[in-house]
Tab-separated table of N, CA and C in Angstrom:
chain	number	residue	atom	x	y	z
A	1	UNK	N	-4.909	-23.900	-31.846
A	1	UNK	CA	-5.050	-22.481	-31.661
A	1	UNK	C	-4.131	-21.710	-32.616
A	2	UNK	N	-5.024	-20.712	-33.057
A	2	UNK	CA	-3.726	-19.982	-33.861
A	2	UNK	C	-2.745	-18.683	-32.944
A	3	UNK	N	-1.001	-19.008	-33.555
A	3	UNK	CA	-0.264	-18.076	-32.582
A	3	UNK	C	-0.461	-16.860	-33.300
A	4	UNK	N	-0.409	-16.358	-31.946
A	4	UNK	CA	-0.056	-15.007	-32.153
A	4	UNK	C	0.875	-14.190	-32.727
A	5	UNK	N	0.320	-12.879	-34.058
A	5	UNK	CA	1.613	-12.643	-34.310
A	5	UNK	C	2.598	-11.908	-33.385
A	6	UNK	N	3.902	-11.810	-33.655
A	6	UNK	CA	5.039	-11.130	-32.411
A	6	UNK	C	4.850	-10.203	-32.475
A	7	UNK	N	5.476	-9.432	-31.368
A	7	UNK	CA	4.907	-8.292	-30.458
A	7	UNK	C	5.908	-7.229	-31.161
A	8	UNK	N	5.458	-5.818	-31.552
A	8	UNK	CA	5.715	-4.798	-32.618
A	8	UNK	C	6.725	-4.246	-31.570
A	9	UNK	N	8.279	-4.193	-31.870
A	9	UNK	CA	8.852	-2.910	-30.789
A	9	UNK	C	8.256	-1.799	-31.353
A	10	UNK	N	7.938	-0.911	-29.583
A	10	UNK	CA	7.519	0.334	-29.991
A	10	UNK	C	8.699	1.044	-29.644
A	11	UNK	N	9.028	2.173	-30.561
A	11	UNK	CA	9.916	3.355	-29.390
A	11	UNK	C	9.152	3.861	-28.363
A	12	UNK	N	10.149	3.325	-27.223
A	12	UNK	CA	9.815	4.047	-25.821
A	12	UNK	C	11.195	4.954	-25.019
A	13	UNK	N	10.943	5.455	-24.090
A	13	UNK	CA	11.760	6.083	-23.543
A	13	UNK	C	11.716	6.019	-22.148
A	14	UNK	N	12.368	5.391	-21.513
A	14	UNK	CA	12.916	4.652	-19.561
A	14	UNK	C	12.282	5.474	-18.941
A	15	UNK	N	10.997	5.417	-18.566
A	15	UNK	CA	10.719	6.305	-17.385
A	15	UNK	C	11.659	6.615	-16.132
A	16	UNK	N	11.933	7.145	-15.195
A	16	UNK	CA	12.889	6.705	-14.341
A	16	UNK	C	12.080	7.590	-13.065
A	17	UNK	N	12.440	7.321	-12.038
A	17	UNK	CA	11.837	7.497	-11.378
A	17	UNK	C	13.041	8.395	-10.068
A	18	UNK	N	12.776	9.229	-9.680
A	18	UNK	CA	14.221	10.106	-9.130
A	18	UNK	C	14.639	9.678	-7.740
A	19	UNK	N	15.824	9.893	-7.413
A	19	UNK	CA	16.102	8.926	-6.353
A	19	UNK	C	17.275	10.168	-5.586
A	20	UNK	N	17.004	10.675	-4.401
A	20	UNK	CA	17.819	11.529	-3.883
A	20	UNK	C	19.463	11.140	-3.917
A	21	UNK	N	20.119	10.958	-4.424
A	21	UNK	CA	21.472	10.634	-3.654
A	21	UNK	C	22.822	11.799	-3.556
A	22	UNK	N	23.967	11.489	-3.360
A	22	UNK	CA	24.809	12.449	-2.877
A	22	UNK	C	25.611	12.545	-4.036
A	23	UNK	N	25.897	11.755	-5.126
A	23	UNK	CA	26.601	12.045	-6.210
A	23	UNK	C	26.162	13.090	-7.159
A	24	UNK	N	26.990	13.282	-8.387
A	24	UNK	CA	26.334	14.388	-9.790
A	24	UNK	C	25.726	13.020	-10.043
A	25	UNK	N	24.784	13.464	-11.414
A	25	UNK	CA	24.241	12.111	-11.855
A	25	UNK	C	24.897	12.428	-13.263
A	26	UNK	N	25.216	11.214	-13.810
A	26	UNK	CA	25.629	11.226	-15.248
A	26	UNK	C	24.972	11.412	-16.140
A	27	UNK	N	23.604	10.778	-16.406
A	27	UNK	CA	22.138	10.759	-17.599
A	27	UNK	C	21.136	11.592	-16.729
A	28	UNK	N	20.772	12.890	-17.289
A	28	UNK	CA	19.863	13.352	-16.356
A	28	UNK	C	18.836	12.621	-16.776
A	29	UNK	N	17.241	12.575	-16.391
A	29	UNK	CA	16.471	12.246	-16.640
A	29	UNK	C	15.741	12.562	-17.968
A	30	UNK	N	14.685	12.096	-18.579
A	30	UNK	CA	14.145	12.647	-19.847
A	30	UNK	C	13.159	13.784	-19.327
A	31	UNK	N	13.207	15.330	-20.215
A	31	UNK	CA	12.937	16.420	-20.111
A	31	UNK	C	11.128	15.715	-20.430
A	32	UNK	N	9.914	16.896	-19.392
A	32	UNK	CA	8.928	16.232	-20.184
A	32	UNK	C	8.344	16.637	-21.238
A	33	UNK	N	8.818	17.139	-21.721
A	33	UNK	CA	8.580	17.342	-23.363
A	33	UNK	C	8.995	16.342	-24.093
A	34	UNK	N	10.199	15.655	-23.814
A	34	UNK	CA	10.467	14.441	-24.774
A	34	UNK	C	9.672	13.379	-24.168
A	35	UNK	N	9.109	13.346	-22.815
A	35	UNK	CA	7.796	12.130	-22.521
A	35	UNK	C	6.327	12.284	-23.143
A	36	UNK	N	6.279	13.735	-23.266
A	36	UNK	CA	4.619	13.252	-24.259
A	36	UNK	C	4.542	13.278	-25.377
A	37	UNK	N	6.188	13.252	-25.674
A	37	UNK	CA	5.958	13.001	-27.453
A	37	UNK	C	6.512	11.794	-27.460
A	38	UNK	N	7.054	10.938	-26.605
A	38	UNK	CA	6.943	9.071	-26.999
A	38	UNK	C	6.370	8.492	-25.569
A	39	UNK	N	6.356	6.809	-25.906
A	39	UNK	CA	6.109	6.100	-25.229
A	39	UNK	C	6.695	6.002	-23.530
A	40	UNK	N	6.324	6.265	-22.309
A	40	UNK	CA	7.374	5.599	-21.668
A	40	UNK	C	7.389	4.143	-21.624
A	41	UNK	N	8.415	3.671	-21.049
A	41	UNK	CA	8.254	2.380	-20.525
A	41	UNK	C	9.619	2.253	-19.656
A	42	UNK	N	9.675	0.875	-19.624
A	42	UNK	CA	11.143	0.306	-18.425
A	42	UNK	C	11.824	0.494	-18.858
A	43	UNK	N	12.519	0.644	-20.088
A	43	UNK	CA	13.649	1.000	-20.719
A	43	UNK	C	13.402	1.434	-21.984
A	44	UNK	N	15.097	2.375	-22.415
A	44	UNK	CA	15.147	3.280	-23.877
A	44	UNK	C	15.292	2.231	-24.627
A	45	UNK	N	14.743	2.515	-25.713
A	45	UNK	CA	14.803	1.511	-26.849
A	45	UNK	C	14.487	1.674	-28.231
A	46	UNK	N	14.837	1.348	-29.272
A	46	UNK	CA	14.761	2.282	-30.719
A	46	UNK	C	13.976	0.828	-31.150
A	47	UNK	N	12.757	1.536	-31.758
A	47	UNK	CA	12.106	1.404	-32.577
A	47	UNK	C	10.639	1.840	-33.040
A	48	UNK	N	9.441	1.224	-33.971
A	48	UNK	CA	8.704	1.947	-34.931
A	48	UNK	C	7.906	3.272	-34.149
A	49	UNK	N	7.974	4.317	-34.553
A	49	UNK	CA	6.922	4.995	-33.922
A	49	UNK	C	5.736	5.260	-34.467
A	50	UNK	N	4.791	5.121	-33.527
A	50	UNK	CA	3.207	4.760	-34.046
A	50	UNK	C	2.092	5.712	-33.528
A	51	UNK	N	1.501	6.514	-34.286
A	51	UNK	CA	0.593	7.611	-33.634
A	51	UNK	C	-0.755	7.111	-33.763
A	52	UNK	N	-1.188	5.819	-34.114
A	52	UNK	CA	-2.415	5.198	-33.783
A	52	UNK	C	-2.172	4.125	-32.814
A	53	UNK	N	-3.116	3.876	-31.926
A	53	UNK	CA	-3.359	2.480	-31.407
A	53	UNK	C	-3.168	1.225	-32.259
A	54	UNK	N	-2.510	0.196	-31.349
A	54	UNK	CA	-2.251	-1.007	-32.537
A	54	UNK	C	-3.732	-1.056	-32.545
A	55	UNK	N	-4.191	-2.480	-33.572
A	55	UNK	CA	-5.431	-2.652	-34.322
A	55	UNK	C	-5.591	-3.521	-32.966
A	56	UNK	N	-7.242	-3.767	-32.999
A	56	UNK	CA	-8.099	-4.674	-31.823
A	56	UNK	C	-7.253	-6.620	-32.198
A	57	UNK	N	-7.284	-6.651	-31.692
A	57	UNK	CA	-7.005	-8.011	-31.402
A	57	UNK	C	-8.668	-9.018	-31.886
A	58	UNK	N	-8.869	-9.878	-33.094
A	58	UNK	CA	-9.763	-10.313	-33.192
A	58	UNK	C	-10.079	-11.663	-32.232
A	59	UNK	N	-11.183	-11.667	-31.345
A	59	UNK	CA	-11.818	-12.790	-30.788
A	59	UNK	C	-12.435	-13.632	-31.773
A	60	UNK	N	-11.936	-14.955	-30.941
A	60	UNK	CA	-12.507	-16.254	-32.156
A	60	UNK	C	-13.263	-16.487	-31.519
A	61	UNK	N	-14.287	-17.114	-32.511
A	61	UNK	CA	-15.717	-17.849	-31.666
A	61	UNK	C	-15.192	-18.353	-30.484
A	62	UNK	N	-16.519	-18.300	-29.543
A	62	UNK	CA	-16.107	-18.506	-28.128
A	62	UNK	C	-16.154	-20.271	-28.140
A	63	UNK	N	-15.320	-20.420	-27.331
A	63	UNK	CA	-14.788	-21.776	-26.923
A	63	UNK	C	-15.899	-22.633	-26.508
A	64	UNK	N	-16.190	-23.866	-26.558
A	64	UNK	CA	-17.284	-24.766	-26.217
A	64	UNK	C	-16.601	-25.641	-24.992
A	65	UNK	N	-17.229	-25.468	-23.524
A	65	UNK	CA	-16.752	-26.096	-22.904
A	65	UNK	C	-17.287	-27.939	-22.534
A	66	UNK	N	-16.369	-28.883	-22.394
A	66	UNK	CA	-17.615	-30.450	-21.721
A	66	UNK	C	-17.486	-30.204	-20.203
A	67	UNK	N	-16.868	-29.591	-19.924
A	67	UNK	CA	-16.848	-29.454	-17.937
A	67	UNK	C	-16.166	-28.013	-17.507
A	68	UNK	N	-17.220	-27.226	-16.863
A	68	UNK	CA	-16.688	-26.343	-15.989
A	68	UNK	C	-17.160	-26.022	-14.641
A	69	UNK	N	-16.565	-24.988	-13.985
A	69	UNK	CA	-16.197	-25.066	-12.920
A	69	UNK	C	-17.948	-25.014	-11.774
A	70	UNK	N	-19.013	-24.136	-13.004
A	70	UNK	CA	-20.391	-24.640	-12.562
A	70	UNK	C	-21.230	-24.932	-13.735
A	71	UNK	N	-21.554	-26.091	-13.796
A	71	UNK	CA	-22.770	-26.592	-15.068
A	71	UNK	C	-24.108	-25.734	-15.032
A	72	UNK	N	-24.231	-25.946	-16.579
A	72	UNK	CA	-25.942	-25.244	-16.607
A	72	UNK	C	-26.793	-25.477	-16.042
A	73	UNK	N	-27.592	-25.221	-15.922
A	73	UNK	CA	-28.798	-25.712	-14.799
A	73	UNK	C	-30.108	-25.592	-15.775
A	74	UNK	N	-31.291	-26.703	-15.809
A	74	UNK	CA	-32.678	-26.321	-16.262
A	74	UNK	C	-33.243	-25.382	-15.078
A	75	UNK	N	-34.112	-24.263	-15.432
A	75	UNK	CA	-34.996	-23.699	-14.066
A	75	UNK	C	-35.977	-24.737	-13.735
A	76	UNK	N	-35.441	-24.368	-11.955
A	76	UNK	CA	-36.020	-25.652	-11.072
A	76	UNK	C	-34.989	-26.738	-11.060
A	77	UNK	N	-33.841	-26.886	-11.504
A	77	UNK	CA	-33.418	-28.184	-11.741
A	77	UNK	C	-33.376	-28.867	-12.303
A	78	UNK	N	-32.550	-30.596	-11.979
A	78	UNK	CA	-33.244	-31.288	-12.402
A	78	UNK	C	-34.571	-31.999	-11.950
A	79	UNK	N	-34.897	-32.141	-11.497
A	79	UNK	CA	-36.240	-32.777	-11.235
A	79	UNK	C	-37.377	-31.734	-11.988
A	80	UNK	N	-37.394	-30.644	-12.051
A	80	UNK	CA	-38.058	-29.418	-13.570
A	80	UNK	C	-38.328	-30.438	-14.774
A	81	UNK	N	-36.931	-30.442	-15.089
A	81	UNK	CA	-36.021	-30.524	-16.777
A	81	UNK	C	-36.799	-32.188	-16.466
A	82	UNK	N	-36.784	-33.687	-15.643
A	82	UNK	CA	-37.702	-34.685	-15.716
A	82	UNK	C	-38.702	-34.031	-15.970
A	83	UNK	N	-39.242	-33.534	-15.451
A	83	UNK	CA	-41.265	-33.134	-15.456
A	83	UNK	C	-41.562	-32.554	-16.970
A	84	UNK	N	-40.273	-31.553	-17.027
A	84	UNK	CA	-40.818	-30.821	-18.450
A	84	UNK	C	-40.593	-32.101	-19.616
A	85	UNK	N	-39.678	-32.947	-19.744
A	85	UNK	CA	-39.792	-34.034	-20.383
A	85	UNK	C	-40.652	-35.032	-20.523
A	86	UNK	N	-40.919	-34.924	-19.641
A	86	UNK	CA	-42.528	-36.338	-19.232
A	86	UNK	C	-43.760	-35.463	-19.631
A	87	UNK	N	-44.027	-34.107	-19.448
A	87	UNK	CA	-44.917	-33.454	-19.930
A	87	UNK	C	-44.894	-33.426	-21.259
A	88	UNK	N	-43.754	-32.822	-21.680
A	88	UNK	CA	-43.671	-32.584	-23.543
A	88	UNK	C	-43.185	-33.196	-24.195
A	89	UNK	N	-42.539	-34.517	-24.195
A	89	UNK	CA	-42.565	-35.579	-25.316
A	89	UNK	C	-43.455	-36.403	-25.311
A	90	UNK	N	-43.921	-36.272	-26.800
A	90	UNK	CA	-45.188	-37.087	-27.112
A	90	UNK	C	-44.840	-38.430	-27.872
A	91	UNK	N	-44.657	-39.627	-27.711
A	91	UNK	CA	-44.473	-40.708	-27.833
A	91	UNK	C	-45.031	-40.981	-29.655
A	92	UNK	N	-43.910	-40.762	-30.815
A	92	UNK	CA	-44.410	-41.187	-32.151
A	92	UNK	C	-45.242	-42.364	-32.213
A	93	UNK	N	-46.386	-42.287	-32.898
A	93	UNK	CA	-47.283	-43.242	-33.293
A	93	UNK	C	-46.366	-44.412	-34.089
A	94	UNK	N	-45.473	-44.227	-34.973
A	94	UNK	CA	-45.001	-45.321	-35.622
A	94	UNK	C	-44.205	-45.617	-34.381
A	95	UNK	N	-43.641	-45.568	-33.613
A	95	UNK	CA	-42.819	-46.378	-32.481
A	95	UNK	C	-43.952	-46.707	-31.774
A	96	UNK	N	-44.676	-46.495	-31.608
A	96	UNK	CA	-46.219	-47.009	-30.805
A	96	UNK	C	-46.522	-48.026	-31.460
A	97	UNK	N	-46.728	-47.994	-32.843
A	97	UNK	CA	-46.767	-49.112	-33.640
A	97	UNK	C	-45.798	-50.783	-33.938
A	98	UNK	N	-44.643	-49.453	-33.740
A	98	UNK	CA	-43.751	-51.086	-33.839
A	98	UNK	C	-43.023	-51.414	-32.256
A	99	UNK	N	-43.411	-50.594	-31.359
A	99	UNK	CA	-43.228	-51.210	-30.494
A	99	UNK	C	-41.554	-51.105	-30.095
A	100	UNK	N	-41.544	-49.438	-30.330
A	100	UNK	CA	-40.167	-49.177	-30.182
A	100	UNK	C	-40.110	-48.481	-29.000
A	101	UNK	N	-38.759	-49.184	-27.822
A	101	UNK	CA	-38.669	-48.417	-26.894
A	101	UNK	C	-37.111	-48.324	-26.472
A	102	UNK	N	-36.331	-47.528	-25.554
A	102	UNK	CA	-35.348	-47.508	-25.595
A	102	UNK	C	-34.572	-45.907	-25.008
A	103	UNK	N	-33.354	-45.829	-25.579
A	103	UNK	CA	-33.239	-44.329	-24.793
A	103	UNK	C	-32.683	-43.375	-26.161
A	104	UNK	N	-32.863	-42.403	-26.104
A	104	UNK	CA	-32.229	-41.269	-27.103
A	104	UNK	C	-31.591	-40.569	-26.430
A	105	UNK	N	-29.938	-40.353	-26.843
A	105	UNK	CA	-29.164	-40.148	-25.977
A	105	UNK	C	-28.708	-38.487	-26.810
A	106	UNK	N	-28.939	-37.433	-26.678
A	106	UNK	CA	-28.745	-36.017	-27.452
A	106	UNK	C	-27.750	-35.695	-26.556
A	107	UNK	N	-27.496	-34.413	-27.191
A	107	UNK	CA	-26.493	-33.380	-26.937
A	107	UNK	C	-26.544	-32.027	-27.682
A	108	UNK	N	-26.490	-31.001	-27.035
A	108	UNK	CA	-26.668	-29.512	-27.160
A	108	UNK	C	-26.005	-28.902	-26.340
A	109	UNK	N	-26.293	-27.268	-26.972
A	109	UNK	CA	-24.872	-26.515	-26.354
A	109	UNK	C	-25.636	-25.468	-25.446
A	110	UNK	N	-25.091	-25.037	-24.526
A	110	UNK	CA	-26.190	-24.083	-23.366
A	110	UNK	C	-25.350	-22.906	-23.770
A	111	UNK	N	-25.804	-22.046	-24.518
A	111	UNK	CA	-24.930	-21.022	-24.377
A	111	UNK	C	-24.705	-20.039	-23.718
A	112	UNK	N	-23.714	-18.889	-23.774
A	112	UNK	CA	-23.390	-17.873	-22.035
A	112	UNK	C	-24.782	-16.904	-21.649
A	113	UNK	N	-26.474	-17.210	-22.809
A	113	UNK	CA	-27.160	-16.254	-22.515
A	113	UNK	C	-28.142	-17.443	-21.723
A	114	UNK	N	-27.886	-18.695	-22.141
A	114	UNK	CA	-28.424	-20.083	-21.668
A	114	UNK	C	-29.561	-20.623	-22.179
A	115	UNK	N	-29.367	-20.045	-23.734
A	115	UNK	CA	-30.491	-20.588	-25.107
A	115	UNK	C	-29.674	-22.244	-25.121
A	116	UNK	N	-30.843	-22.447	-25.754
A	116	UNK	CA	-30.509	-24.491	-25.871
A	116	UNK	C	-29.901	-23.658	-27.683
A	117	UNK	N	-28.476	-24.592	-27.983
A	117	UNK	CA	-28.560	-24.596	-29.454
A	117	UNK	C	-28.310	-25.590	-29.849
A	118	UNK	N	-28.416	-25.751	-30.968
A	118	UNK	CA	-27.696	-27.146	-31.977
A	118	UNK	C	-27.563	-28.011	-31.483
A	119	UNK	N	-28.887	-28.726	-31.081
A	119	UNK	CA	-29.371	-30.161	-30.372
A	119	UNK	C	-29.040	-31.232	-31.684
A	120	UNK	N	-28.092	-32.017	-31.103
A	120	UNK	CA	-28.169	-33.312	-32.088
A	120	UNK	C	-28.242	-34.713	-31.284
A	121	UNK	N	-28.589	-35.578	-32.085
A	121	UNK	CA	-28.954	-37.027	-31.490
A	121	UNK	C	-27.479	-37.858	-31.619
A	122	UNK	N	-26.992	-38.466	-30.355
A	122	UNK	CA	-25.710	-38.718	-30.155
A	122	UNK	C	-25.934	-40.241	-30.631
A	123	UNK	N	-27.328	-40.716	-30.359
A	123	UNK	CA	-27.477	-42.423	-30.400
A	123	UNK	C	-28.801	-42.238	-30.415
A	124	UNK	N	-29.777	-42.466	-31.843
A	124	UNK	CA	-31.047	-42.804	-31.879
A	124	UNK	C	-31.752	-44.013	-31.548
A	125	UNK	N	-33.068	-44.075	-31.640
A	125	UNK	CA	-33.762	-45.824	-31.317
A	125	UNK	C	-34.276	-45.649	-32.818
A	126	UNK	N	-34.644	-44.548	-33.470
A	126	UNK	CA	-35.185	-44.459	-34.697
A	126	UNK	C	-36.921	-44.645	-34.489
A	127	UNK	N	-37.971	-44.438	-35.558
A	127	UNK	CA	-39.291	-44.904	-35.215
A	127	UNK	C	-39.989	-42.911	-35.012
A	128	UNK	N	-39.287	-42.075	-34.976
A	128	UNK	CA	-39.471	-40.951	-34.773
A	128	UNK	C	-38.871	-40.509	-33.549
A	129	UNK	N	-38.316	-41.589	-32.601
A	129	UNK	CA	-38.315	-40.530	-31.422
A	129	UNK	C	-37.096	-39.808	-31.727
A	130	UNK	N	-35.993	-39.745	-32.222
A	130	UNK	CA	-34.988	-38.894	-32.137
A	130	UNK	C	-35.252	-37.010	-32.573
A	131	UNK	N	-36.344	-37.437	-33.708
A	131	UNK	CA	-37.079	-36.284	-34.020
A	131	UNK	C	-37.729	-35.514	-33.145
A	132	UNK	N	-38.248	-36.376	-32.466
A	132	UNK	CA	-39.281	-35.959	-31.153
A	132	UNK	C	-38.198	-35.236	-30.151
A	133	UNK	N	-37.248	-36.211	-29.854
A	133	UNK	CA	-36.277	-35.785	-28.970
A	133	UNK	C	-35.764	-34.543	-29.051
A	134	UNK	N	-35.636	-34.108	-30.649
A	134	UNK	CA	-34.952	-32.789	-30.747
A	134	UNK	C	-36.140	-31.942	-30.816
A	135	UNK	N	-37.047	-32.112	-31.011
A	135	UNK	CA	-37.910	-31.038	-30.977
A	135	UNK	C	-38.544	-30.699	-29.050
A	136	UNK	N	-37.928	-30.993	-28.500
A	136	UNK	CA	-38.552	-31.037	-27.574
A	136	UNK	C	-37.531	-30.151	-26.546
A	137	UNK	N	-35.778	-30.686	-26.878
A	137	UNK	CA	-34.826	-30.060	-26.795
A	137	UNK	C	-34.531	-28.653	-27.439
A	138	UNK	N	-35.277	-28.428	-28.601
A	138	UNK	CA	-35.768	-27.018	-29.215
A	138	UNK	C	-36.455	-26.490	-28.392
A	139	UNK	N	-37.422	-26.813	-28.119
A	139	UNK	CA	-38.759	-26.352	-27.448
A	139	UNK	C	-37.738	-25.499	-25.741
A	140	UNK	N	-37.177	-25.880	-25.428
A	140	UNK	CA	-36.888	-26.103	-23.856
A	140	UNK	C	-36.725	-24.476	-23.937
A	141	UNK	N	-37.121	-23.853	-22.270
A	141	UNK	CA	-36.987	-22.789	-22.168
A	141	UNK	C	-35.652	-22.601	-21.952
A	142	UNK	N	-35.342	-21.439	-21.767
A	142	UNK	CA	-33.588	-20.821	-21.715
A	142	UNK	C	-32.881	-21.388	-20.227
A	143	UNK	N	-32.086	-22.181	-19.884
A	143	UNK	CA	-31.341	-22.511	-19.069
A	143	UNK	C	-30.668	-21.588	-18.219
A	144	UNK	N	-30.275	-21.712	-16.816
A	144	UNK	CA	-29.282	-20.848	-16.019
A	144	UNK	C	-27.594	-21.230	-16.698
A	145	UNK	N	-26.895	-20.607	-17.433
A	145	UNK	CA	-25.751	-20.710	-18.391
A	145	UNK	C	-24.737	-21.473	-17.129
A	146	UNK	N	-23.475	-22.023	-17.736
A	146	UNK	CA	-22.669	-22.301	-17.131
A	146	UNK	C	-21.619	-21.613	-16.894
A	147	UNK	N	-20.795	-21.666	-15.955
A	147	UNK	CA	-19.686	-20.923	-15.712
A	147	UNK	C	-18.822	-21.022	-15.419
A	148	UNK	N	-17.425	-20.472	-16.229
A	148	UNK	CA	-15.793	-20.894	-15.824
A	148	UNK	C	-15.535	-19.557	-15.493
A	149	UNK	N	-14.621	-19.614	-14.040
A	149	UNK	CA	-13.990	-18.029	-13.576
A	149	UNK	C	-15.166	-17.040	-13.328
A	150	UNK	N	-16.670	-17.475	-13.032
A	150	UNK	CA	-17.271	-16.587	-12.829
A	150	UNK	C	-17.946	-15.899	-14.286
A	151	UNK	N	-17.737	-16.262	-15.505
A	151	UNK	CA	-17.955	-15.519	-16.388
A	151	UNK	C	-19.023	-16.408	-17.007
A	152	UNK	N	-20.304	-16.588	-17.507
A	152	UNK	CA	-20.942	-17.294	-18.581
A	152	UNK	C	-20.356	-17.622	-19.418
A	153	UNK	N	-20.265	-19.020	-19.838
A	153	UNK	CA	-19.798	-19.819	-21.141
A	153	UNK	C	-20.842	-20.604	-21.903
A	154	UNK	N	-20.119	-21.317	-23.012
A	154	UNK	CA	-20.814	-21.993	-23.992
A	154	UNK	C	-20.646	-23.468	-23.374
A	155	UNK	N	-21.405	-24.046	-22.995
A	155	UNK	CA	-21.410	-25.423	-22.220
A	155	UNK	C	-21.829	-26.429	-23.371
A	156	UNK	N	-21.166	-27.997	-23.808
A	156	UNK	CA	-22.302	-29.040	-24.414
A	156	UNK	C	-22.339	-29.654	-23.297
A	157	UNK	N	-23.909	-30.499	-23.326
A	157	UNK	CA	-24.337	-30.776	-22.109
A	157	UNK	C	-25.433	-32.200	-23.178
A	158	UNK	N	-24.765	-32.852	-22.387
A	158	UNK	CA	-25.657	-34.435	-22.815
A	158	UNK	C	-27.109	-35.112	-21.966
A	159	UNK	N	-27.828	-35.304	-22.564
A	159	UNK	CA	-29.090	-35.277	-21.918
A	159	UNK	C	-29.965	-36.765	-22.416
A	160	UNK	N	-30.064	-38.050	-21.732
A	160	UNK	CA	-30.446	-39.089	-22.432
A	160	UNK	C	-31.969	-38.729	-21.869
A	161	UNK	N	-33.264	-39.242	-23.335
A	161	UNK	CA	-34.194	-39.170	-22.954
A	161	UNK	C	-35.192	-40.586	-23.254
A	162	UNK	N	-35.449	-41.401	-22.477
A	162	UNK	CA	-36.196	-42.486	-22.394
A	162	UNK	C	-37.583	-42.454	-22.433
A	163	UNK	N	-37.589	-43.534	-23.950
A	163	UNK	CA	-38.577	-43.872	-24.583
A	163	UNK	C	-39.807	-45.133	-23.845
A	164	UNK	N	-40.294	-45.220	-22.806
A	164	UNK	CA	-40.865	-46.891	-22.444
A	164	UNK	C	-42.273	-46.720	-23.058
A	165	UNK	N	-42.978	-47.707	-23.127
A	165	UNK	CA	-44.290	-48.227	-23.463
A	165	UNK	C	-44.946	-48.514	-22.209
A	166	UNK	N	-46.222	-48.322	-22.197
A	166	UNK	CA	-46.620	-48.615	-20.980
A	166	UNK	C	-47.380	-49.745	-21.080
């Protein structure tokens, strides 16, 4: 992660807050004319004075989570996300041919709107199905997103899809 740069002293001036008691007081309080022309805060303190807002703070690409606190979901589930697989992968003719069967083990990212992205093949059988595999993982409709703290995140989410011959 990159640190943060350190924190700018601003000039501020001790808010204080008035407190009845029976003595004189030594420091009267700050007049408010000298409060809306600086900062308050918890204490007086010398330094830069600044008549713009510091600059926005830049967000880095959002974080990719492997586990949070609720996983993505296919609509319907899983038992959906089986059916839509058994429906829409079509078994390559050259693995038909040579008699290739086995599992294709992918991985893709669910992101916080719960689009499938950047499906890749973690462990192919080769013969076409890994191709197949990702196109099919393209194909998939938009997922229920995952979520840390309640907020939508960027989830990778591993998905093996089995090749048999019948």
């Amino acid at each position: 992660p990159v640190e943060p740069p350190p924190p700018v002293k601003i000039e501020s001036v001790q808010f204080t807050q008035l407190e009845a008691v029976d003595e004189p007081v030594e420091e009267p309080p700050p007049t408010q004319e000298t409060l809306t022309e600086t900062n308050a805060g918890t204490t007086t303190q010398e330094g830069e004075k600044i008549d713009e807002p510091p600059p926005p703070v830049e967000e880095a690409e959002p974080q990719i989570f492997t586990i949070v606190e609720e996983m993505p979901s296919f609509p319907g589930g899983e038992t959906e996300l089986f059916k839509y697989l058994g429906k829409n992968v079509k078994y390559p003719p050259m693995a038909q041919d040579a008699g290739i069967t086995g599992v294709v083990y992918m991985t893709f990212v669910v992101d916080e709107h719960g689009k499938v992205k950047d499906p890749k093949v973690l462990r192919g059988i080769g013969g076409g199905c890994d191709e197949e595999a990702i196109r099919v993982v393209k194909a998939m409709p938009a997922w229920e997103p995952g979520k840390q703290r309640g907020k939508p995140v960027r989830v990778q989410y591993n998905l093996p899809i089995r090749f048999t011959l019948k």
